mmCIF file of C-alpha atoms in Angstrom:
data_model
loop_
_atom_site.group_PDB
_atom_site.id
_atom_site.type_symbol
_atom_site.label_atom_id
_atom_site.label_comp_id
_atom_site.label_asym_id
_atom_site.label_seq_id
_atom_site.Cartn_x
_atom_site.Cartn_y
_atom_site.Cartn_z
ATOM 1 C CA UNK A 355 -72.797 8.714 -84.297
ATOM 2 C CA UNK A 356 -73.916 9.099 -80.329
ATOM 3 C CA UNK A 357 -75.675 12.316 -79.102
ATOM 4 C CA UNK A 358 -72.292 13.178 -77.262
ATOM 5 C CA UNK A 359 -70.345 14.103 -80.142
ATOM 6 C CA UNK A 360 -73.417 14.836 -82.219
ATOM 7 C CA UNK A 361 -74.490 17.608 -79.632
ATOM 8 C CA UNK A 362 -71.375 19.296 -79.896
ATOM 9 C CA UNK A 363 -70.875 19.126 -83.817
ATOM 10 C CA UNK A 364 -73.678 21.331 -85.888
ATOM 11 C CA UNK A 365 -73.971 25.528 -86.875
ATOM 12 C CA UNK A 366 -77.461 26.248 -88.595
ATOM 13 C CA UNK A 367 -77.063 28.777 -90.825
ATOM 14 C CA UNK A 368 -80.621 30.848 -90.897
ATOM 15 C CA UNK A 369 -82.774 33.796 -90.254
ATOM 16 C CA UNK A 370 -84.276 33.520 -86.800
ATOM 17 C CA UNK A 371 -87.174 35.726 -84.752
ATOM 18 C CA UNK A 372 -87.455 38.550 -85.011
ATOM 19 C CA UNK A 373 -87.002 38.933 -88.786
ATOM 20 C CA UNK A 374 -89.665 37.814 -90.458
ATOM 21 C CA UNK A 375 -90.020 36.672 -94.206
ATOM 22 C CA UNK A 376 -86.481 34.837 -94.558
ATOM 23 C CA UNK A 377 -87.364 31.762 -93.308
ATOM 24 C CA UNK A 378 -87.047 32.616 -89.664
ATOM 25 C CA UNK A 379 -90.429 30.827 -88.703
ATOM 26 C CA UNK A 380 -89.169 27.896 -90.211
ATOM 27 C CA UNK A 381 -86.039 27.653 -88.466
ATOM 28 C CA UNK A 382 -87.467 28.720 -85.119
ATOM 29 C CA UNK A 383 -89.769 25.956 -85.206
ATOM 30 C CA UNK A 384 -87.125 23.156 -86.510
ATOM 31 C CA UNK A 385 -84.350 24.181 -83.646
ATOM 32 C CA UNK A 386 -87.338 24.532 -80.346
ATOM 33 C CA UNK A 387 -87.919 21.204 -81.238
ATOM 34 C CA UNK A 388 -85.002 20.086 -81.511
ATOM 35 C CA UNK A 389 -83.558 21.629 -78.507
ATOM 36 C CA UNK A 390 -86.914 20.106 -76.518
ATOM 37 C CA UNK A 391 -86.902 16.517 -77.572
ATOM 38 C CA UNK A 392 -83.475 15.613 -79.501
ATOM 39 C CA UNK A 393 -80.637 16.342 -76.690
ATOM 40 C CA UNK A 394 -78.815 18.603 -79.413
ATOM 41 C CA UNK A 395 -76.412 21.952 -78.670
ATOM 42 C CA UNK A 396 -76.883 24.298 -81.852
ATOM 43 C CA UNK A 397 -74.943 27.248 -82.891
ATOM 44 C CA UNK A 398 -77.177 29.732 -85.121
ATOM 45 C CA UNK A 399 -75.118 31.955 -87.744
ATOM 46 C CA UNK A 400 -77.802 34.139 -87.864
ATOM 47 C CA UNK A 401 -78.959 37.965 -88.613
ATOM 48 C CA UNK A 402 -80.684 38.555 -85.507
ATOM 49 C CA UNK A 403 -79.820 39.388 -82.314
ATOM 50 C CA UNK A 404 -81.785 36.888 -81.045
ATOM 51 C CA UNK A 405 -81.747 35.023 -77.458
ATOM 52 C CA UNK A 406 -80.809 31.954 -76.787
ATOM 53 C CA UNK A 407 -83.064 28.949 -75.565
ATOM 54 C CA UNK A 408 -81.233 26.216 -74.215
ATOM 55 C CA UNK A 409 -79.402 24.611 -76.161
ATOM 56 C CA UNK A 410 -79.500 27.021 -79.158
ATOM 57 C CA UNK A 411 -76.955 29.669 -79.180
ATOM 58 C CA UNK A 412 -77.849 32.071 -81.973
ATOM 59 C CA UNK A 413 -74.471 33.898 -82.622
ATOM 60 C CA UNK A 414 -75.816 37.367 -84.806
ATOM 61 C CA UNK A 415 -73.289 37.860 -87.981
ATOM 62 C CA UNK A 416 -74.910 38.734 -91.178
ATOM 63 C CA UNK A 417 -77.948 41.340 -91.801
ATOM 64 C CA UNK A 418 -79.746 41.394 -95.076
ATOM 65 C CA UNK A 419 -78.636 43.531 -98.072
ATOM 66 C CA UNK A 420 -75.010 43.840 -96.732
ATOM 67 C CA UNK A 421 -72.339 42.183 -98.765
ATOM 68 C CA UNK A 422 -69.728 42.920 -96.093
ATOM 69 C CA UNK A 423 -71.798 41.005 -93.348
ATOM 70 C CA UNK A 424 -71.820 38.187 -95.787
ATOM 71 C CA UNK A 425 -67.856 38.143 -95.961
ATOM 72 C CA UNK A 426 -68.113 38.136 -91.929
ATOM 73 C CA UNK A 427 -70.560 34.711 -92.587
ATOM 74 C CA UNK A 428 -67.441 33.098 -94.561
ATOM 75 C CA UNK A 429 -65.016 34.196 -92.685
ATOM 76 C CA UNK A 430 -66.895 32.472 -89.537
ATOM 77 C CA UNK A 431 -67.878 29.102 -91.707
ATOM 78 C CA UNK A 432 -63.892 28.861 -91.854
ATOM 79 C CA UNK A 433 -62.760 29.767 -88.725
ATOM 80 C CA UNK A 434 -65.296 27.535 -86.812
ATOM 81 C CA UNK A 435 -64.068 24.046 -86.066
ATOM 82 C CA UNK A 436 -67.301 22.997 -86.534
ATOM 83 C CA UNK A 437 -67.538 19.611 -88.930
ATOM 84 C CA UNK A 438 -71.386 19.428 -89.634
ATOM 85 C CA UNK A 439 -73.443 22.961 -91.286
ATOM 86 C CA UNK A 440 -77.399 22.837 -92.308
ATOM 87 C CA UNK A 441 -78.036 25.687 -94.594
ATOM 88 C CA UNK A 442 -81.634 27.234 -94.861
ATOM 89 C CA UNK A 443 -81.975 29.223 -97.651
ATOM 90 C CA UNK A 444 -84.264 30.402 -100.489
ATOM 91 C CA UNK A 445 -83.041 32.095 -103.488
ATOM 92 C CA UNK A 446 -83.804 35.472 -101.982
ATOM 93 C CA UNK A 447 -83.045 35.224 -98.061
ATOM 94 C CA UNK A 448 -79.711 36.754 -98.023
ATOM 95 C CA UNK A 449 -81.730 40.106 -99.807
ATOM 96 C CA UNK A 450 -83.472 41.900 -102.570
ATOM 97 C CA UNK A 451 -79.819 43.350 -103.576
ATOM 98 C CA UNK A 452 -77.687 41.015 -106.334
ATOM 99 C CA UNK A 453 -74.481 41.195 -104.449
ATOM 100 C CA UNK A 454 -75.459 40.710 -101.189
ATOM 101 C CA UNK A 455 -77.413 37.864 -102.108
ATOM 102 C CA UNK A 456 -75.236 35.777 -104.720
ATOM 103 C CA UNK A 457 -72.863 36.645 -102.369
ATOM 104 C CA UNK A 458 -74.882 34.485 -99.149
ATOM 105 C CA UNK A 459 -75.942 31.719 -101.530
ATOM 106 C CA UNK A 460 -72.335 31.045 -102.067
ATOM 107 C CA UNK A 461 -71.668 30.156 -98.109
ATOM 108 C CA UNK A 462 -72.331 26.163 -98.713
ATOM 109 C CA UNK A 463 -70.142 26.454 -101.613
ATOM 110 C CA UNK A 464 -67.666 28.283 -98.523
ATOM 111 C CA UNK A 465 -68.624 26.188 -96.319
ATOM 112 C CA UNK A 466 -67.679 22.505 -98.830
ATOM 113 C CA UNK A 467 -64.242 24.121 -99.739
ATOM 114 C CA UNK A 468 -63.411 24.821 -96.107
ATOM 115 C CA UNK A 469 -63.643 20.997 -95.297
ATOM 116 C CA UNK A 470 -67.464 20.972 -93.975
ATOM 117 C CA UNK A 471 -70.204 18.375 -94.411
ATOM 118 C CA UNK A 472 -72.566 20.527 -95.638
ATOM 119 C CA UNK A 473 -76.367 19.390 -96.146
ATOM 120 C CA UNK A 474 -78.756 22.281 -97.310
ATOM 121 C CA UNK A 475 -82.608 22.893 -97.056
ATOM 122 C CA UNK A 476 -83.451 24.924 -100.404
ATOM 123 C CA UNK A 477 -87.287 25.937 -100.225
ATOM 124 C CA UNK A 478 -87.398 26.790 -104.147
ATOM 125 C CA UNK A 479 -85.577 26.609 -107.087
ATOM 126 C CA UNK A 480 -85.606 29.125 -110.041
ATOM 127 C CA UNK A 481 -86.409 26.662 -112.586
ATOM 128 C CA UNK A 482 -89.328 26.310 -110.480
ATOM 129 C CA UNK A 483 -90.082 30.042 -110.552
ATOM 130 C CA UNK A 484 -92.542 32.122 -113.415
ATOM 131 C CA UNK A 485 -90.361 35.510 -112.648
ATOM 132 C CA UNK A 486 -92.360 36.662 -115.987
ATOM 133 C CA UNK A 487 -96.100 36.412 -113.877
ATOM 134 C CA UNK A 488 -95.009 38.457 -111.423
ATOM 135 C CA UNK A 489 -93.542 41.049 -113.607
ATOM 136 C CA UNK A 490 -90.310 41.782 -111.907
ATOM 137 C CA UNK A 491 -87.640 43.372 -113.858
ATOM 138 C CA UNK A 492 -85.352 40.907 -114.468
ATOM 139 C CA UNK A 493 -82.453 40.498 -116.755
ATOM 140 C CA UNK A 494 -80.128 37.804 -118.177
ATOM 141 C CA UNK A 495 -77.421 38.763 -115.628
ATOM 142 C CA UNK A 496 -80.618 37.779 -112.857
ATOM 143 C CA UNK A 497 -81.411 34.810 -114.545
ATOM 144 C CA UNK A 498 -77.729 33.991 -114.726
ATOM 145 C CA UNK A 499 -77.258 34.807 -111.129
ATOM 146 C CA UNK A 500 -79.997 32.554 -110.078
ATOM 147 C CA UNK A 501 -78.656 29.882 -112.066
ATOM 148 C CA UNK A 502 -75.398 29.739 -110.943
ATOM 149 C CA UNK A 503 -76.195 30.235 -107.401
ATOM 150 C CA UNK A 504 -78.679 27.297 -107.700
ATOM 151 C CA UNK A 505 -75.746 25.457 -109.568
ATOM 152 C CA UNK A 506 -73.273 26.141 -106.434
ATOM 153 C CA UNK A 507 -75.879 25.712 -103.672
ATOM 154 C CA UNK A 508 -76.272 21.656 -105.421
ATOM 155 C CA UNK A 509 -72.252 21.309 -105.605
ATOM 156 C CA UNK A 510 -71.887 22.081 -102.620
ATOM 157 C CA UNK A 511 -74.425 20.059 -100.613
ATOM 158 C CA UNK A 512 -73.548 16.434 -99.528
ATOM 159 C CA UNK A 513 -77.383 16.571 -98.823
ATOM 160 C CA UNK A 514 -79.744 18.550 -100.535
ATOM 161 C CA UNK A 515 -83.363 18.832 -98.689
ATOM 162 C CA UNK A 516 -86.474 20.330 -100.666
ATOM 163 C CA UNK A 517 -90.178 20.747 -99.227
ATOM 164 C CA UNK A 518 -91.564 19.901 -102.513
ATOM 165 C CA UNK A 519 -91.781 16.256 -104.015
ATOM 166 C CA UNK A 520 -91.655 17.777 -107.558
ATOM 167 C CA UNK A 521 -88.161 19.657 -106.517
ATOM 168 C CA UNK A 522 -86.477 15.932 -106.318
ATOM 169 C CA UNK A 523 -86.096 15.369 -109.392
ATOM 170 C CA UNK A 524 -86.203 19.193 -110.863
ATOM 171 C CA UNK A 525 -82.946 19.480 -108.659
ATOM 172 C CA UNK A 526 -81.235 16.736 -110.447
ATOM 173 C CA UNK A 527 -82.536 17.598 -113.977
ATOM 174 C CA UNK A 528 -81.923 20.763 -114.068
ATOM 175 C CA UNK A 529 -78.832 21.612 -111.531
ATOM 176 C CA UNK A 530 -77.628 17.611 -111.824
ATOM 177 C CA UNK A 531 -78.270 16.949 -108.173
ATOM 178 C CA UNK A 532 -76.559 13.860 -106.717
ATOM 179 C CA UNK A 533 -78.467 13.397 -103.317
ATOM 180 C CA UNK A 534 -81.987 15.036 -102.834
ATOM 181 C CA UNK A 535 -84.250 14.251 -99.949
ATOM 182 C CA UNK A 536 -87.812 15.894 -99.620
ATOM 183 C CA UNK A 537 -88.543 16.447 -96.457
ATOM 184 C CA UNK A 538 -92.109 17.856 -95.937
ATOM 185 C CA UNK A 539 -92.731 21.197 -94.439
ATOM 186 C CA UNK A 540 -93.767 20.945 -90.469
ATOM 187 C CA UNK A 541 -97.206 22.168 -89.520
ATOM 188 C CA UNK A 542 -97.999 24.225 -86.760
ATOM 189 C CA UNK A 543 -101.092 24.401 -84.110
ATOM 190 C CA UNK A 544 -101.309 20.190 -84.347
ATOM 191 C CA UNK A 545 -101.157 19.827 -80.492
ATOM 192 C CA UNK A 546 -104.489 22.132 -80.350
ATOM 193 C CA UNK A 547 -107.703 21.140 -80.910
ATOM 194 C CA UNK A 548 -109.206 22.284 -84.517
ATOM 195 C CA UNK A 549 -111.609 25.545 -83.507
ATOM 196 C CA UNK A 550 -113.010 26.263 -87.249
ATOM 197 C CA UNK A 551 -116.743 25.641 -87.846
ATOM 198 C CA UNK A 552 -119.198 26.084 -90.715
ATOM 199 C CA UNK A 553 -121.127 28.889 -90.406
ATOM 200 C CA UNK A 554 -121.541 30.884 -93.954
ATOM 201 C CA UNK A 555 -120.575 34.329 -92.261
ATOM 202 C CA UNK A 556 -119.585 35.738 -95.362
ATOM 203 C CA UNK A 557 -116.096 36.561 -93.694
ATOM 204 C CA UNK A 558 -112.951 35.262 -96.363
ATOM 205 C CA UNK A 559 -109.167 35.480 -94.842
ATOM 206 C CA UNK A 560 -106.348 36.678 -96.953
ATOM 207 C CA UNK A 561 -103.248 36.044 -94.334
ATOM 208 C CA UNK A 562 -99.729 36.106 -94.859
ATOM 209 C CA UNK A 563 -96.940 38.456 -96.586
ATOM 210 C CA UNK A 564 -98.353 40.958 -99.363
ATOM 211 C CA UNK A 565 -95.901 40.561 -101.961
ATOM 212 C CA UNK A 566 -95.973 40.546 -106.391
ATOM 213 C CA UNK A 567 -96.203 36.961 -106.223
ATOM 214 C CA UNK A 568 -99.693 37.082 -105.115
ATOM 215 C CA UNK A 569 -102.678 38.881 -106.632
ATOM 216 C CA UNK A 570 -104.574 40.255 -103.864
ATOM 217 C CA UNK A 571 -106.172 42.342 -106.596
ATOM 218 C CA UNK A 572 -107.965 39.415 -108.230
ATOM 219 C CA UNK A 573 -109.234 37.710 -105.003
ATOM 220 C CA UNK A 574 -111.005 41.967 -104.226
ATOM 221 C CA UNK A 575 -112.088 41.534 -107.932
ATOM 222 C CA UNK A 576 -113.573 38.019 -106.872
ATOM 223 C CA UNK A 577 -115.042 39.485 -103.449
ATOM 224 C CA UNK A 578 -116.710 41.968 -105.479
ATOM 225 C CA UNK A 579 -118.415 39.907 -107.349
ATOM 226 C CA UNK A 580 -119.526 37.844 -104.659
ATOM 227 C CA UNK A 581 -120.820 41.395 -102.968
ATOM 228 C CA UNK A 582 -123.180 41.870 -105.646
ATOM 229 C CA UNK A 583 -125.350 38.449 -104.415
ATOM 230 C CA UNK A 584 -124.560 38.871 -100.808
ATOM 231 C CA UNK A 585 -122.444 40.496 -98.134
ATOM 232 C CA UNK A 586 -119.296 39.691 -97.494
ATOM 233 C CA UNK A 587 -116.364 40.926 -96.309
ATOM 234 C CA UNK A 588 -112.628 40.451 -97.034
ATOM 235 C CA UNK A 589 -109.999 40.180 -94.002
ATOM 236 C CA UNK A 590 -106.528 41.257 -94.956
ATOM 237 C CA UNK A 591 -103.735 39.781 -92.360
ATOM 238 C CA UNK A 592 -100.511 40.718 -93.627
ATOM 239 C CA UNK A 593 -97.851 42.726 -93.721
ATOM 240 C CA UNK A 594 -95.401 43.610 -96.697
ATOM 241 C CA UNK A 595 -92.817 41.070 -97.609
ATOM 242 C CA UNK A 596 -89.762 42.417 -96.315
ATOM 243 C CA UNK A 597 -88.159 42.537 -100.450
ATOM 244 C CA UNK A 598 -91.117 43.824 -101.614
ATOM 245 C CA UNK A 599 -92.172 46.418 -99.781
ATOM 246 C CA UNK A 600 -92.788 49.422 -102.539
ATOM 247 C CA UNK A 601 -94.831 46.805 -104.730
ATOM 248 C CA UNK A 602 -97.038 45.635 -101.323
ATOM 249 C CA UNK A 603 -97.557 48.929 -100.248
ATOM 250 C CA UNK A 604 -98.798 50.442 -103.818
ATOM 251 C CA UNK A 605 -101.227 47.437 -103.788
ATOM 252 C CA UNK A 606 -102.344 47.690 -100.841
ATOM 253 C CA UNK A 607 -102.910 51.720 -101.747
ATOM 254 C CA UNK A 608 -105.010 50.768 -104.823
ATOM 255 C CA UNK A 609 -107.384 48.622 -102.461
ATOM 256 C CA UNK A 610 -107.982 50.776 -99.727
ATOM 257 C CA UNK A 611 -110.879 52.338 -100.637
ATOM 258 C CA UNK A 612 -112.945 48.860 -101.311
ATOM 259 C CA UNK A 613 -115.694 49.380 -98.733
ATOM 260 C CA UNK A 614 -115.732 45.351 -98.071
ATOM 261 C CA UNK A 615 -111.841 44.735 -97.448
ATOM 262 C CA UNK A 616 -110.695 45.539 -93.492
ATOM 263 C CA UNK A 617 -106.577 45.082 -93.553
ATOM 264 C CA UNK A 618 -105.650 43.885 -90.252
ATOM 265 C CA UNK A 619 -102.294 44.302 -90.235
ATOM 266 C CA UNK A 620 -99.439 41.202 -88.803
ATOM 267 C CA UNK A 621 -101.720 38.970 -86.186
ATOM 268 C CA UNK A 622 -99.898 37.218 -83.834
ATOM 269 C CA UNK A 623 -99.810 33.866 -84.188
ATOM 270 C CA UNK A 624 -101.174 33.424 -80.627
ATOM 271 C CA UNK A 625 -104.436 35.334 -81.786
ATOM 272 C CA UNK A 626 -105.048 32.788 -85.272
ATOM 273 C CA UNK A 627 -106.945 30.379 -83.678
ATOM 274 C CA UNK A 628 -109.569 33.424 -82.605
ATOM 275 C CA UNK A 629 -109.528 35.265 -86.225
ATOM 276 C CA UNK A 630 -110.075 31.338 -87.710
ATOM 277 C CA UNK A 631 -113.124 30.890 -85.363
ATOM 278 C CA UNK A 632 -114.723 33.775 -87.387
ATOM 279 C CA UNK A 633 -113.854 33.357 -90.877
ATOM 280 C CA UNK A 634 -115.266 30.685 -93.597
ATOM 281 C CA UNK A 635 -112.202 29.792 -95.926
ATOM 282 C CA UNK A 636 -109.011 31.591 -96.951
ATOM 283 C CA UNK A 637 -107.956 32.402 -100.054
ATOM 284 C CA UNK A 638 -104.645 31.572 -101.774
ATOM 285 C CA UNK A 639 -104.071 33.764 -104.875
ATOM 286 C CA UNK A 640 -100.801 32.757 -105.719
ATOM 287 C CA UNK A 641 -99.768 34.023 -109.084
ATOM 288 C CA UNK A 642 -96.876 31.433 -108.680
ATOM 289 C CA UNK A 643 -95.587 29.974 -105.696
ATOM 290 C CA UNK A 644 -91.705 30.222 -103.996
ATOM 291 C CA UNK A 645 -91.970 27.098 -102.685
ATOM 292 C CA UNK A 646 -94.475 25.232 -100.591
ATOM 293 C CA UNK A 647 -96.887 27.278 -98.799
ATOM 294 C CA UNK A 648 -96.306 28.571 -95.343
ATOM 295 C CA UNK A 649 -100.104 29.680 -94.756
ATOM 296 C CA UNK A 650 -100.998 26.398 -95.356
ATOM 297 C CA UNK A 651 -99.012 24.841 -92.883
ATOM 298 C CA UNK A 652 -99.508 27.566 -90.313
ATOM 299 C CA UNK A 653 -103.308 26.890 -90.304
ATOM 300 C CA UNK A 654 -104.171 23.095 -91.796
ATOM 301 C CA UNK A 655 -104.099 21.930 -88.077
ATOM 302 C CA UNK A 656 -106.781 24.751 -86.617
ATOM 303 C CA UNK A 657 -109.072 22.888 -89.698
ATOM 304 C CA UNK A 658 -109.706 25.944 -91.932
ATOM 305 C CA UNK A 659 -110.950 24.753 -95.934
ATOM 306 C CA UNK A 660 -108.805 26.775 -98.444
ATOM 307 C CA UNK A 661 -109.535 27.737 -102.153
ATOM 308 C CA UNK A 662 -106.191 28.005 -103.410
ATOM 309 C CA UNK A 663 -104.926 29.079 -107.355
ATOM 310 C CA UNK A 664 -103.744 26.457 -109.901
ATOM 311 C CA UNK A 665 -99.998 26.381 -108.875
ATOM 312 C CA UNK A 666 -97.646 22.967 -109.404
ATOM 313 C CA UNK A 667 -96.645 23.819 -105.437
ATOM 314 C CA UNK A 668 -100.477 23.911 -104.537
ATOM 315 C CA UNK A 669 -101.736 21.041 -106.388
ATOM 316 C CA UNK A 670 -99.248 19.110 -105.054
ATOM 317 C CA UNK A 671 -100.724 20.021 -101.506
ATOM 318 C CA UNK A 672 -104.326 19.024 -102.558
ATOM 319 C CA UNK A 673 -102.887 16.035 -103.525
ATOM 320 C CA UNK A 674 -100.624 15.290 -100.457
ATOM 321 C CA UNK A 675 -104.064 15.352 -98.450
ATOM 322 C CA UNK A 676 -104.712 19.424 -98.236
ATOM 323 C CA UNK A 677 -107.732 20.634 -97.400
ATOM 324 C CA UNK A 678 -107.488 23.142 -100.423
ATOM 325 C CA UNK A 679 -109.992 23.705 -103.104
ATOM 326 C CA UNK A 680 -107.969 24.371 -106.457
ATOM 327 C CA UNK A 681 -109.234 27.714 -108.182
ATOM 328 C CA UNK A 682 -108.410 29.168 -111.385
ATOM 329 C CA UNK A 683 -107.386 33.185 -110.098
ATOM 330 C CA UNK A 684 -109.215 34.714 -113.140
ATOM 331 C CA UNK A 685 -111.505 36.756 -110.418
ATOM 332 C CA UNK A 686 -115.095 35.208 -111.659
ATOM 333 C CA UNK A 687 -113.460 31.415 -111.097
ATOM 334 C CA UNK A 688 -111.983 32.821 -107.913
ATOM 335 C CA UNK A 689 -115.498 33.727 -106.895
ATOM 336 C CA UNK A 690 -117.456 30.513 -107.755
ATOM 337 C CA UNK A 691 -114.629 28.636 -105.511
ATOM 338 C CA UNK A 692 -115.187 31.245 -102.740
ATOM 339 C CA UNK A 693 -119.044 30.671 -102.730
ATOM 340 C CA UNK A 694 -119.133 26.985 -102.943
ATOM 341 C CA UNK A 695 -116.758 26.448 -99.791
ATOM 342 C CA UNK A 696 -118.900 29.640 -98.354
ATOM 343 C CA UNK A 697 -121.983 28.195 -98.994
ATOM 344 C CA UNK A 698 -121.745 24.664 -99.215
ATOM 345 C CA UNK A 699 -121.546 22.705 -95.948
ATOM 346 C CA UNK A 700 -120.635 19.336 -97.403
ATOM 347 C CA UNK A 701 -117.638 20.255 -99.366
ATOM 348 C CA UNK A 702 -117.025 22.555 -96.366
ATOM 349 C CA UNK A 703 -116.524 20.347 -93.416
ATOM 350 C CA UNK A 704 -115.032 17.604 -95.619
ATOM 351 C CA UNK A 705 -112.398 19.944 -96.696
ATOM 352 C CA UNK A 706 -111.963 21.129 -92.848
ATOM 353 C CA UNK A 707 -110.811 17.407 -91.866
ATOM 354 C CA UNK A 708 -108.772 16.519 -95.070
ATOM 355 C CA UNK A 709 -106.874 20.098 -93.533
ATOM 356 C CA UNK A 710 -106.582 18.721 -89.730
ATOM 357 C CA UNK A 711 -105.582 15.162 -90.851
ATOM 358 C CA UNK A 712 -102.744 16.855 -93.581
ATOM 359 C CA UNK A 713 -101.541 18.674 -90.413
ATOM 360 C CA UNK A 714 -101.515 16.301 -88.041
ATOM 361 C CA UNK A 715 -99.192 13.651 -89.854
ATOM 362 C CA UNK A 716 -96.651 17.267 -90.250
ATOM 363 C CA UNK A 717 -96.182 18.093 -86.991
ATOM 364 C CA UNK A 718 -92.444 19.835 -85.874
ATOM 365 C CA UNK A 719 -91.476 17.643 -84.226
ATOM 366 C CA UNK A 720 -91.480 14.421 -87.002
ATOM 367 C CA UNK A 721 -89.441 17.078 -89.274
ATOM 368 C CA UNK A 722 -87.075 17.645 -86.281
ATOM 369 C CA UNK A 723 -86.598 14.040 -85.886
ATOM 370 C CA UNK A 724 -85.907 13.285 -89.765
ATOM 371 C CA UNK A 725 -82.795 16.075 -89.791
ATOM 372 C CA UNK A 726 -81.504 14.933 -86.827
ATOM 373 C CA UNK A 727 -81.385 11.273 -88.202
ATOM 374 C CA UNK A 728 -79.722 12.825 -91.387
ATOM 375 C CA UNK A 729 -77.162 14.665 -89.425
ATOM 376 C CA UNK A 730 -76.254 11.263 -87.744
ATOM 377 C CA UNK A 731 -75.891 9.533 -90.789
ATOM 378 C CA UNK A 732 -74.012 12.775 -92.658
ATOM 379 C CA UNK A 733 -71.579 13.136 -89.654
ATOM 380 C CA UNK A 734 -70.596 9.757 -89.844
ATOM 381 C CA UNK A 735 -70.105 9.425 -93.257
ATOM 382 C CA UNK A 736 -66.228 9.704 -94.679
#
């Protein structure tokens, strides 16, 4: 199919800036590059009233946690005439509310009966999921839910995308997925040079949303243990995730009075290169993952080492080429990890490059170029 009737012919359905936590950093970075190097003319359906740049028209029609937005998101999947939809979606963007959000993971399933080619990033999977380690509430309707949303989102795709290897073939086990291609997670930062040195300050970054998934609790049980042998000091850059905010924020309230953590707050992503200048490692205490990890990605190319916990999503990393130490999160293992990257040069600066070399064969712009060669082949399929 040509550019001509390929520019014309595609609606992204997606968070965008300035929401944050639904995916929107993802999408912002697939679309710029696409609208910089590929020739492409994208309509958004997004939740944002966000501005256009070139060729991307964001058109703002659904908000999180409103079911009747969501009915405004099929009713505009029908009425466009547009043949070709990409869906980004995880099993939560759409909301922390049930409705709302079986409701949004339905719209490829909308989108398939309405006559569209429909291909579909999904960045997890519930089967891929330990809800029980995270201790949220859930029942068998939830489990149900996720299932059958999961179920639909597979049906309906012509073209399933994952950001995890292992998801391939977990999408056609467990939801019999026809046609799954992993496509790995752009990294940003690779056109800049890598600014992180050794220099055993004692300094450990924690960066990215505060949510039950992680236990920042067992990396300040970790840094305490490490503050009995030395200083140190624990630097918190994050921000509750946007559908867990009453968990973050009574976490974040049992740690404030540790005399070694500072909590930073959201840092611009213009300011990371700075804070990684300063820091040794960061930590990843993941008590499971939700999909691949955006921290890692964000930072791999500024060539910060990372002690990360035993997750399937983070081995798989390590093993892709991450520069990530893996780290049992019982708080004493935490801390030996922590203090051999801190403290040992070697394993240090070896980790550094294996995290600049992961990013720099990820950068935006090779991910941009693999969906646009799928929408080519999609769009000209019967």
């Amino acid at each position: 199919m040509g550019k001509r009737n390929l520019s014309s012919d595609l609606v992204f359905v997606s968070a965008l800036p300035p929401d944050k936590g639904r995916l929107s950093e993802y999408a912002d970075a697939v679309l710029r590059e696409i609208e910089g190097s590929m020739n492409l003319t994208v309509e958004v359906f997004t939740d944002a009233s966000a501005p256009s740049f070139g060729r991307i028209l964001p058109r703002p029609i659904w908000r999180p946690n409103n079911a009747l937005s969501v009915i405004k998101l099929w009713l505009a999947i029908i009425k466009s005439k547009t043949r070709l939809f990409h869906f980004n979606l995880h099993m939560a963007v759409f909301g922390r509310g049930r409705l709302p959000n079986l409701l949004g993971l339905l719209s490829p399933l909308i989108a398939r009966l309405s006559g569209k080619k429909v291909m579909v990033t999904l960045h997890n999977l519930p089967a891929a999921m330990k809800l029980e380690s995270i201790r949220l509430k859930t029942s068998i309707l939830d489990r149900l839910g996720l299932w059958v949303a999961a179920f639909a989102i597979v049906k309906a795709a012509h073209v399933l995308v994952v950001t995890m290897k292992q998801y391939v073939e977990l999408a056609k086990q467990k939801y019999g997925a026809k046609r799954v291609e992993w496509v790995p997670h752009g990294c940003w930062f690779t056109a800049e040079r890598p600014v992180w040195k050794w220099r055993n300050r004692g300094k450990v970054l924690f960066l990215g949303y505060i949510g039950p998934y992680k236990d920042l609790e067992a990396l300040a049980k970790a840094m305490e243990i490490i503050s009995e042998k030395r200083p140190v000091t624990l630097l918190v850059a994050g921000t509750p995730h946007p559908n867990f905010a009453r968990e973050a924020l009574e976490e974040v309230g049992r740690l404030k009075g540790c005399s070694f953590i500072r909590f930073l707050g959201r840092v611009p992503d213009r300011e990371l290169p700075r804070l990684i200048e300063k820091v040794d490692l960061v930590v990843l205490p993941y008590k499971t993952s939700t999909g691949t990890s955006g921290v890692v990605h964000l930072l791999s190319a500024l060539g910060v080492p990372f002690v990360a916990s035993d997750t399937p999503e983070l081995r798989e990393l390590e093993l892709e080429g991450a520069g990530i130490l893996i780290s049992g999160l019982e708080p004493k293992y935490l801390a030996e990890a922590i203090l051999k990257v801190m403290e040992d040069k070697e394993l240090a600066e070896r980790l550094s490059a294996r995290s600049r070399r992961y990013a720099e064969e990820r950068p935006w712009k090779k991910i941009a170029k693999r969906y646009v060669q799928m929408y080519g082949w999609l769009s000209a399929s019967p």
